[in-house]
Every structure is written in C-alpha cells, then in structure tokens.
Amino acid sequence: MEPGSVENLCVVYRSRDFLVVNKHWDVRIDSKAWWETLTLQKQLRHRFPELADPDTCYGFRFCHQLDFSTSGALCVALNKAAAGSAYRCFKDRRVTKAYLALVRGHVQESRMTISYAIGKNSTEGRTHTMCIEGTQGCENPKPSLTELVVLEHGLYAGRTHQLRVHCSALGHPIVGDQTYGQASSQEDQPFRMMLHAFYLRIPTCTECVEACTLDPFVPTLDACWSPHTLVQPLDKLVQVLRAAPDPNPTEGDPRPCSPSTPLPGPGRPPPPPAKLPETEAQRASCLKWLSEWTLEPDN
C-alpha cells in the first residue's frame, strides 16, 4: 500500500447497504481536531459525497474500529438499519476477522491460542494503553482470545489493541509497534506498524459482507522484509476462512497460551445454540449504540 491521501481510498466490497475499504496505516477513522489533515471520513466524503448522511456526526457509520497505525479491511454501514444489523453480528460474536502481522522473534509453535484477559491500564503515563490481567494497574479485564497461525519466518531490517497486547505478552511484539514493543535501536524502526486487517466477514441478516485485501507484507512492496521459510501458504488459510461456518458465541476458559486445534475447515456447520429472547438491557444497549451515529457534532 502507498501512503494514504484523500484521493487514493481503496474499496474492496460495495453493496447497497455496506462498504468495506482498505484503510491506510497511520490514518484515523474520524476526528474533530483541526490538525488532522487526513482521516478515513475525509477520504469517504471525497470519494462518495452522495453517500454521506447529514444526520450523523461524521457522515458515515463505521461498524467497528481499527487503530490509527493499523491498516486493512474496515466496514462502513450506509444506513441506520444496516448499522444495527452489523452491530448484532459483532455483539453475538459472529464476525470473522483475520489479521496479518510481522512480529519480532520466531514463534516456535505453528499454531497457538492466546487467551489473556485484557483491561485498561490505569498506570500514570500509560492510561492510553491496554494490558493483560495480573499486571499492575489493569482495570476491568475482559476475556480475549487470539488464534495465532505462523505463515512465514524471515528477517526485517529496518498493534481494542488486542493483537498488539497479546503478541507483546507472548514475547513477540509487532514490528513497528511503538506502544507495546520498542525497537532495540533507531536503525530498527520501520516506516509503519506491521499490523494489517486482512480478512473480514460479517454475516448480517440481509447479506454476508465478506472482503479480503492484498497482503501488504511482501518483498515487492517492502524491500526490508526478507522471508526465508514458508510454514503455511496464505491462500490456503484464506480458503479455510471462507469455508468455515460462521462462528457462534462459545464458552470455555482456555489456558493463557496453549497449542491450538486447527482452524475450522469445510464441513457441515454445527447446529446453532438456542437463542434467548433479547432482554430490555440488551435492547437499551443496542439503541444507545445506534444513537451514537446520530449525534450532532460539537460546536
């Protein structure tokens, strides 16, 4: 990917109700700060002025978030009903997200499950970060699970922050992550954080939003990255992701870091669990979430 500009927004999926764009690295989704010369919201307004909704604060309803430093697939709902449908998929944990990352050091296992609860860091000077349960200053930790699959080993010459926190806790911080993994020298600083939202599937009640972006971590795009050992082909992993049944909420308490079973492959989906009626509290939470997209901007 080339650096972001107002003109070079890349769309990887479009329908009547949704857009999925390939967000650039070091670009905020939206901002009211005058010094933010480039945001995804500004790119969308430039490319699709006719799709901007004047009844919302920023003109567009972003279904989820990506960190400032993270690139990749990000879904935008084009109306309130679509936003509500996507919200329910996220709430019910039916969304599939896959990220590509370059991490420091060589992960020994080819597959791992990382299951550290993550909470807000209340330590002075670190309140903008997250941390794993058990560390000093960790507040309100919530269960978080990351499935890690090693694709390649190589050399690099020269991030809510769940993947960045989990990789750092594992001892393999993401390359270029200045918050959770400092480089050993100035020469070891890459031009960006090497974390990319590669694949996204949101099975809403009206359509299945599915998008896959190109791999930005290849030698032809970044000469500093030199892969030398292929562990698993990326295209095979994509086939598995696309063939897997949509995830349902699961229960269990896996160990903080343990070998994982293979990613789900093709086959008949398991029967869905019995769904309980939505409670008043859940409905109020949904309505509150939707109302955030119709707030007037601050004066």
mmCIF file of C-alpha atoms in Angstrom:
data_model
loop_
_atom_site.group_PDB
_atom_site.id
_atom_site.type_symbol
_atom_site.label_atom_id
_atom_site.label_comp_id
_atom_site.label_asym_id
_atom_site.label_seq_id
_atom_site.Cartn_x
_atom_site.Cartn_y
_atom_site.Cartn_z
ATOM 1 C CA MET A 1 0.000 0.000 0.000
ATOM 2 C CA GLU A 2 1.152 3.507 -0.744
ATOM 3 C CA PRO A 3 0.776 6.201 1.932
ATOM 4 C CA GLY A 4 -2.771 7.472 2.350
ATOM 5 C CA SER A 5 -4.141 10.560 0.608
ATOM 6 C CA VAL A 6 -7.621 11.958 0.107
ATOM 7 C CA GLU A 7 -7.726 10.588 -3.425
ATOM 8 C CA ASN A 8 -6.413 7.025 -3.043
ATOM 9 C CA LEU A 9 -9.082 5.272 -0.965
ATOM 10 C CA CYS A 10 -9.378 1.594 -1.980
ATOM 11 C CA VAL A 11 -12.822 -0.080 -1.872
ATOM 12 C CA VAL A 12 -12.795 -3.894 -1.608
ATOM 13 C CA TYR A 13 -16.553 -4.510 -1.178
ATOM 14 C CA ARG A 14 -19.644 -2.480 -2.030
ATOM 15 C CA SER A 15 -23.383 -3.114 -1.851
ATOM 16 C CA ARG A 16 -26.493 -1.019 -1.310
ATOM 17 C CA ASP A 17 -26.008 -1.175 2.472
ATOM 18 C CA PHE A 18 -22.273 -1.577 3.090
ATOM 19 C CA LEU A 19 -18.809 -0.504 2.018
ATOM 20 C CA VAL A 20 -15.585 -2.245 3.030
ATOM 21 C CA VAL A 21 -12.491 -0.122 2.473
ATOM 22 C CA ASN A 22 -8.797 -0.913 2.773
ATOM 23 C CA LYS A 23 -7.775 1.645 5.416
ATOM 24 C CA HIS A 24 -4.273 3.080 5.188
ATOM 25 C CA TRP A 25 -1.834 2.894 8.055
ATOM 26 C CA ASP A 26 -1.322 5.993 10.244
ATOM 27 C CA VAL A 27 -4.774 7.339 9.365
ATOM 28 C CA ARG A 28 -7.513 7.982 11.933
ATOM 29 C CA ILE A 29 -11.046 6.869 11.185
ATOM 30 C CA ASP A 30 -12.510 10.237 12.167
ATOM 31 C CA SER A 31 -11.500 13.285 14.162
ATOM 32 C CA LYS A 32 -12.754 16.733 15.115
ATOM 33 C CA ALA A 33 -9.205 18.033 15.586
ATOM 34 C CA TRP A 34 -8.320 20.744 13.081
ATOM 35 C CA TRP A 35 -4.782 19.452 12.657
ATOM 36 C CA GLU A 36 -5.932 16.048 11.364
ATOM 37 C CA THR A 37 -5.424 16.775 7.679
ATOM 38 C CA LEU A 38 -6.347 13.235 6.610
ATOM 39 C CA THR A 39 -8.947 10.865 8.055
ATOM 40 C CA LEU A 40 -10.896 7.958 6.607
ATOM 41 C CA GLN A 41 -14.034 10.059 6.985
ATOM 42 C CA LYS A 42 -12.493 12.743 4.742
ATOM 43 C CA GLN A 43 -11.481 10.119 2.186
ATOM 44 C CA LEU A 44 -15.046 8.778 2.128
ATOM 45 C CA ARG A 45 -16.563 12.245 1.744
ATOM 46 C CA HIS A 46 -14.195 12.954 -1.146
ATOM 47 C CA ARG A 47 -14.886 9.649 -2.924
ATOM 48 C CA PHE A 48 -18.593 9.237 -2.090
ATOM 49 C CA PRO A 49 -20.097 12.659 -1.278
ATOM 50 C CA GLU A 50 -23.533 11.359 -2.258
ATOM 51 C CA LEU A 51 -23.363 8.623 0.419
ATOM 52 C CA ALA A 52 -22.626 10.938 3.359
ATOM 53 C CA ASP A 53 -25.514 11.068 5.847
ATOM 54 C CA PRO A 54 -26.082 14.584 7.259
ATOM 55 C CA ASP A 55 -27.966 13.084 10.232
ATOM 56 C CA THR A 56 -24.750 11.592 11.630
ATOM 57 C CA CYS A 57 -21.822 13.213 13.382
ATOM 58 C CA TYR A 58 -19.164 12.241 10.837
ATOM 59 C CA GLY A 59 -21.295 11.438 7.809
ATOM 60 C CA PHE A 60 -20.653 7.695 7.875
ATOM 61 C CA ARG A 61 -21.449 4.829 10.265
ATOM 62 C CA PHE A 62 -18.291 2.839 11.000
ATOM 63 C CA CYS A 63 -19.262 -0.684 12.094
ATOM 64 C CA HIS A 64 -16.036 -1.274 14.039
ATOM 65 C CA GLN A 65 -12.653 0.298 14.721
ATOM 66 C CA LEU A 66 -9.054 -0.062 13.595
ATOM 67 C CA ASP A 67 -6.138 1.530 15.430
ATOM 68 C CA PHE A 68 -4.527 4.615 13.905
ATOM 69 C CA SER A 69 -1.442 2.567 12.992
ATOM 70 C CA THR A 70 -3.316 -0.478 11.652
ATOM 71 C CA SER A 71 -4.250 -0.852 8.005
ATOM 72 C CA GLY A 72 -6.805 -3.106 6.351
ATOM 73 C CA ALA A 73 -10.452 -4.034 5.943
ATOM 74 C CA LEU A 74 -12.948 -1.753 7.696
ATOM 75 C CA CYS A 75 -16.721 -1.947 7.194
ATOM 76 C CA VAL A 76 -18.953 1.118 6.795
ATOM 77 C CA ALA A 77 -22.763 0.874 7.040
ATOM 78 C CA LEU A 78 -24.611 3.148 4.632
ATOM 79 C CA ASN A 79 -27.839 3.419 6.640
ATOM 80 C CA LYS A 80 -29.102 3.008 10.187
ATOM 81 C CA ALA A 81 -30.752 -0.380 9.587
ATOM 82 C CA ALA A 82 -27.537 -1.825 8.140
ATOM 83 C CA ALA A 83 -25.560 -0.447 11.090
ATOM 84 C CA GLY A 84 -27.934 -2.153 13.506
ATOM 85 C CA SER A 85 -27.670 -5.445 11.628
ATOM 86 C CA ALA A 86 -23.859 -5.319 11.712
ATOM 87 C CA TYR A 87 -23.922 -4.356 15.394
ATOM 88 C CA ARG A 88 -25.837 -7.523 16.254
ATOM 89 C CA CYS A 89 -23.258 -9.644 14.447
ATOM 90 C CA PHE A 90 -20.463 -8.091 16.492
ATOM 91 C CA LYS A 91 -22.477 -8.366 19.706
ATOM 92 C CA ASP A 92 -23.208 -12.052 19.076
ATOM 93 C CA ARG A 93 -19.563 -12.737 18.140
ATOM 94 C CA ARG A 94 -20.452 -13.950 14.683
ATOM 95 C CA VAL A 95 -17.871 -11.792 12.895
ATOM 96 C CA THR A 96 -14.730 -13.382 11.452
ATOM 97 C CA LYS A 97 -11.614 -11.184 11.431
ATOM 98 C CA ALA A 98 -8.113 -12.211 10.353
ATOM 99 C CA TYR A 99 -5.024 -10.038 10.626
ATOM 100 C CA LEU A 100 -1.547 -10.243 9.139
ATOM 101 C CA ALA A 101 1.364 -9.134 11.318
ATOM 102 C CA LEU A 102 5.135 -9.181 11.371
ATOM 103 C CA VAL A 103 6.298 -9.971 14.911
ATOM 104 C CA ARG A 104 9.743 -9.892 16.450
ATOM 105 C CA GLY A 105 11.414 -13.205 17.136
ATOM 106 C CA HIS A 106 10.396 -16.601 15.779
ATOM 107 C CA VAL A 107 7.248 -18.130 17.278
ATOM 108 C CA GLN A 108 8.119 -21.765 17.924
ATOM 109 C CA GLU A 109 4.670 -23.342 17.501
ATOM 110 C CA SER A 110 2.955 -23.140 14.119
ATOM 111 C CA ARG A 111 -0.454 -22.604 15.775
ATOM 112 C CA MET A 112 -1.325 -21.157 19.167
ATOM 113 C CA THR A 113 -4.302 -19.896 21.121
ATOM 114 C CA ILE A 114 -3.573 -16.804 23.210
ATOM 115 C CA SER A 115 -6.224 -16.238 25.873
ATOM 116 C CA TYR A 116 -5.228 -13.419 28.212
ATOM 117 C CA ALA A 117 -7.982 -11.183 29.580
ATOM 118 C CA ILE A 118 -7.316 -7.557 28.592
ATOM 119 C CA GLY A 119 -8.168 -4.417 30.553
ATOM 120 C CA LYS A 120 -7.422 -0.705 30.604
ATOM 121 C CA ASN A 121 -4.068 0.347 32.001
ATOM 122 C CA SER A 122 -4.553 2.865 34.836
ATOM 123 C CA THR A 123 -0.823 3.369 35.435
ATOM 124 C CA GLU A 124 0.211 7.023 35.260
ATOM 125 C CA GLY A 125 1.557 7.822 31.817
ATOM 126 C CA ARG A 126 0.074 4.631 30.325
ATOM 127 C CA THR A 127 -3.665 5.380 30.501
ATOM 128 C CA HIS A 128 -3.915 5.355 26.700
ATOM 129 C CA THR A 129 -2.880 1.690 26.579
ATOM 130 C CA MET A 130 -4.314 -1.713 27.461
ATOM 131 C CA CYS A 131 -2.710 -4.520 29.482
ATOM 132 C CA ILE A 132 -3.243 -8.159 30.392
ATOM 133 C CA GLU A 133 -4.911 -9.311 33.598
ATOM 134 C CA GLY A 134 -2.488 -9.612 36.502
ATOM 135 C CA THR A 135 -0.259 -6.705 35.542
ATOM 136 C CA GLN A 136 -0.108 -3.622 37.750
ATOM 137 C CA GLY A 137 -2.856 -1.105 37.039
ATOM 138 C CA CYS A 138 -5.028 -3.434 34.952
ATOM 139 C CA GLU A 139 -8.680 -2.390 35.288
ATOM 140 C CA ASN A 140 -11.826 -4.300 34.303
ATOM 141 C CA PRO A 141 -10.126 -7.057 32.262
ATOM 142 C CA LYS A 142 -12.375 -8.897 29.812
ATOM 143 C CA PRO A 143 -11.828 -12.314 28.195
ATOM 144 C CA SER A 144 -9.998 -12.048 24.870
ATOM 145 C CA LEU A 145 -8.885 -14.813 22.552
ATOM 146 C CA THR A 146 -6.482 -14.704 19.624
ATOM 147 C CA GLU A 147 -5.808 -17.621 17.280
ATOM 148 C CA LEU A 148 -2.239 -17.309 16.011
ATOM 149 C CA VAL A 149 -1.107 -19.117 12.847
ATOM 150 C CA VAL A 150 2.508 -18.801 11.686
ATOM 151 C CA LEU A 151 2.816 -18.298 7.921
ATOM 152 C CA GLU A 152 6.491 -17.471 7.353
ATOM 153 C CA HIS A 153 9.791 -16.895 9.090
ATOM 154 C CA GLY A 154 12.106 -14.201 7.805
ATOM 155 C CA LEU A 155 14.222 -11.164 8.563
ATOM 156 C CA TYR A 156 13.262 -7.499 8.792
ATOM 157 C CA ALA A 157 15.990 -4.870 8.542
ATOM 158 C CA GLY A 158 14.801 -1.877 9.243
ATOM 159 C CA ARG A 159 -0.505 -3.412 17.127
ATOM 160 C CA THR A 160 -9.274 -2.633 21.170
ATOM 161 C CA HIS A 161 -5.206 -3.289 20.981
ATOM 162 C CA GLN A 162 -5.913 -6.997 21.479
ATOM 163 C CA LEU A 163 -3.450 -8.396 18.943
ATOM 164 C CA ARG A 164 -0.771 -5.902 19.959
ATOM 165 C CA VAL A 165 -1.190 -6.720 23.666
ATOM 166 C CA HIS A 166 -1.365 -10.486 23.117
ATOM 167 C CA CYS A 167 1.715 -10.600 20.872
ATOM 168 C CA SER A 168 3.668 -8.440 23.301
ATOM 169 C CA ALA A 169 2.631 -10.658 26.244
ATOM 170 C CA LEU A 170 3.781 -13.668 24.234
ATOM 171 C CA GLY A 171 7.224 -12.105 23.900
ATOM 172 C CA HIS A 172 6.783 -11.361 20.200
ATOM 173 C CA PRO A 173 5.712 -7.690 19.850
ATOM 174 C CA ILE A 174 4.574 -6.462 16.451
ATOM 175 C CA VAL A 175 7.288 -4.858 14.347
ATOM 176 C CA GLY A 176 6.939 -1.086 14.419
ATOM 177 C CA ASP A 177 4.637 -1.009 17.477
ATOM 178 C CA GLN A 178 5.975 1.938 19.455
ATOM 179 C CA THR A 179 3.464 1.465 22.281
ATOM 180 C CA TYR A 180 3.809 -2.233 23.127
ATOM 181 C CA GLY A 181 7.169 -3.194 21.619
ATOM 182 C CA GLN A 182 10.064 -0.763 21.446
ATOM 183 C CA ALA A 183 12.759 -1.406 18.861
ATOM 184 C CA SER A 184 16.290 -2.060 20.064
ATOM 185 C CA SER A 185 17.852 0.722 18.002
ATOM 186 C CA GLN A 186 16.948 3.644 15.765
ATOM 187 C CA GLU A 187 18.008 1.616 12.728
ATOM 188 C CA ASP A 188 15.418 -0.995 13.698
ATOM 189 C CA GLN A 189 12.492 1.404 13.213
ATOM 190 C CA PRO A 190 10.295 0.531 10.202
ATOM 191 C CA PHE A 191 8.173 3.093 8.370
ATOM 192 C CA ARG A 192 4.896 1.755 9.838
ATOM 193 C CA MET A 193 3.433 -0.691 12.341
ATOM 194 C CA MET A 194 3.229 -4.078 10.664
ATOM 195 C CA LEU A 195 -0.367 -4.992 11.509
ATOM 196 C CA HIS A 196 -2.999 -5.330 8.793
ATOM 197 C CA ALA A 197 -6.685 -6.341 8.933
ATOM 198 C CA PHE A 198 -6.572 -8.859 6.102
ATOM 199 C CA TYR A 199 -9.951 -10.627 6.056
ATOM 200 C CA LEU A 200 -13.416 -9.663 7.295
ATOM 201 C CA ARG A 201 -16.772 -11.452 7.228
ATOM 202 C CA ILE A 202 -19.963 -10.032 8.789
ATOM 203 C CA PRO A 203 -22.964 -12.348 8.253
ATOM 204 C CA THR A 204 -25.809 -9.852 8.633
ATOM 205 C CA CYS A 205 -29.461 -10.855 8.351
ATOM 206 C CA THR A 206 -29.725 -9.413 4.825
ATOM 207 C CA GLU A 207 -26.314 -10.167 3.297
ATOM 208 C CA CYS A 208 -22.948 -11.673 4.124
ATOM 209 C CA VAL A 209 -20.367 -8.901 3.959
ATOM 210 C CA GLU A 210 -17.082 -10.569 3.040
ATOM 211 C CA ALA A 211 -13.856 -8.868 1.998
ATOM 212 C CA CYS A 212 -10.232 -9.915 1.593
ATOM 213 C CA THR A 213 -7.401 -7.457 0.995
ATOM 214 C CA LEU A 214 -3.986 -7.976 -0.530
ATOM 215 C CA ASP A 215 -1.022 -8.917 1.656
ATOM 216 C CA PRO A 216 0.998 -5.703 2.201
ATOM 217 C CA PHE A 217 3.951 -7.529 3.784
ATOM 218 C CA VAL A 218 5.723 -8.839 0.700
ATOM 219 C CA PRO A 219 9.256 -8.039 -0.562
ATOM 220 C CA THR A 220 7.932 -6.363 -3.712
ATOM 221 C CA LEU A 221 6.225 -3.721 -1.547
ATOM 222 C CA ASP A 222 8.743 -3.588 1.313
ATOM 223 C CA ALA A 223 12.317 -4.463 0.426
ATOM 224 C CA CYS A 224 13.239 -4.699 4.124
ATOM 225 C CA TRP A 225 11.144 -7.848 4.556
ATOM 226 C CA SER A 226 13.001 -10.996 3.506
ATOM 227 C CA PRO A 227 11.004 -14.214 4.085
ATOM 228 C CA HIS A 228 13.105 -17.365 4.049
ATOM 229 C CA THR A 229 10.943 -20.235 5.389
ATOM 230 C CA LEU A 230 7.363 -20.867 4.314
ATOM 231 C CA VAL A 231 5.347 -22.519 7.097
ATOM 232 C CA GLN A 232 1.808 -22.279 5.687
ATOM 233 C CA PRO A 233 0.604 -20.735 2.391
ATOM 234 C CA LEU A 234 -1.612 -17.706 2.898
ATOM 235 C CA ASP A 235 -4.005 -18.686 0.115
ATOM 236 C CA LYS A 236 -4.719 -21.992 1.848
ATOM 237 C CA LEU A 237 -5.565 -20.147 5.052
ATOM 238 C CA VAL A 238 -7.958 -17.897 3.125
ATOM 239 C CA GLN A 239 -9.699 -20.973 1.720
ATOM 240 C CA VAL A 240 -10.166 -22.306 5.255
ATOM 241 C CA LEU A 241 -11.544 -18.966 6.483
ATOM 242 C CA ARG A 242 -14.030 -18.750 3.617
ATOM 243 C CA ALA A 243 -15.192 -22.331 4.009
ATOM 244 C CA ALA A 244 -15.596 -22.200 7.792
ATOM 245 C CA PRO A 245 -19.101 -21.865 9.252
ATOM 246 C CA ASP A 246 -19.958 -18.517 10.771
ATOM 247 C CA PRO A 247 -18.791 -18.510 14.400
ATOM 248 C CA ASN A 248 -21.221 -18.649 17.269
ATOM 249 C CA PRO A 249 -20.614 -17.494 20.851
ATOM 250 C CA THR A 250 -18.584 -20.112 22.663
ATOM 251 C CA GLU A 251 -17.848 -20.748 26.299
ATOM 252 C CA GLY A 252 -14.774 -22.090 27.997
ATOM 253 C CA ASP A 253 -11.653 -20.938 29.722
ATOM 254 C CA PRO A 254 -8.583 -21.998 27.739
ATOM 255 C CA ARG A 255 -5.136 -21.642 29.188
ATOM 256 C CA PRO A 256 -3.412 -18.268 28.672
ATOM 257 C CA CYS A 257 -1.266 -19.706 25.882
ATOM 258 C CA SER A 258 -1.637 -23.230 24.593
ATOM 259 C CA PRO A 259 -1.373 -25.175 21.324
ATOM 260 C CA SER A 260 -4.482 -24.642 19.268
ATOM 261 C CA THR A 261 -6.547 -27.070 17.293
ATOM 262 C CA PRO A 262 -6.545 -26.404 13.511
ATOM 263 C CA LEU A 263 -8.727 -23.635 12.236
ATOM 264 C CA PRO A 264 -12.208 -24.875 11.296
ATOM 265 C CA GLY A 265 -12.348 -26.228 7.768
ATOM 266 C CA PRO A 266 -15.096 -27.097 5.300
ATOM 267 C CA GLY A 267 -17.973 -29.196 6.588
ATOM 268 C CA ARG A 268 -21.499 -29.051 7.852
ATOM 269 C CA PRO A 269 -21.944 -26.237 10.393
ATOM 270 C CA PRO A 270 -22.853 -27.314 13.917
ATOM 271 C CA PRO A 271 -26.439 -26.658 14.994
ATOM 272 C CA PRO A 272 -26.830 -23.129 16.367
ATOM 273 C CA PRO A 273 -27.323 -22.789 20.104
ATOM 274 C CA ALA A 274 -30.759 -21.945 21.413
ATOM 275 C CA LYS A 275 -31.148 -18.189 21.279
ATOM 276 C CA LEU A 276 -32.644 -16.455 24.281
ATOM 277 C CA PRO A 277 -35.034 -13.532 23.780
ATOM 278 C CA GLU A 278 -33.348 -10.146 23.844
ATOM 279 C CA THR A 279 -33.561 -8.534 27.263
ATOM 280 C CA GLU A 280 -34.558 -4.944 27.877
ATOM 281 C CA ALA A 281 -30.982 -4.177 28.944
ATOM 282 C CA GLN A 282 -29.619 -5.607 25.692
ATOM 283 C CA ARG A 283 -32.141 -3.682 23.635
ATOM 284 C CA ALA A 284 -31.299 -0.459 25.500
ATOM 285 C CA SER A 285 -27.605 -1.085 24.824
ATOM 286 C CA CYS A 286 -28.305 -1.568 21.125
ATOM 287 C CA LEU A 287 -30.369 1.621 20.911
ATOM 288 C CA LYS A 288 -27.666 3.555 22.760
ATOM 289 C CA TRP A 289 -25.058 2.280 20.291
ATOM 290 C CA LEU A 290 -27.194 3.287 17.337
ATOM 291 C CA SER A 291 -27.848 6.730 18.798
ATOM 292 C CA GLU A 292 -24.121 7.459 18.759
ATOM 293 C CA TRP A 293 -24.309 7.612 14.956
ATOM 294 C CA THR A 294 -26.904 10.396 15.024
ATOM 295 C CA LEU A 295 -25.255 12.810 17.439
ATOM 296 C CA GLU A 296 -24.752 16.352 16.239
ATOM 297 C CA PRO A 297 -21.103 17.470 16.099
ATOM 298 C CA ASP A 298 -19.800 19.613 18.927
ATOM 299 C CA ASN A 299 -19.757 23.359 18.321
#
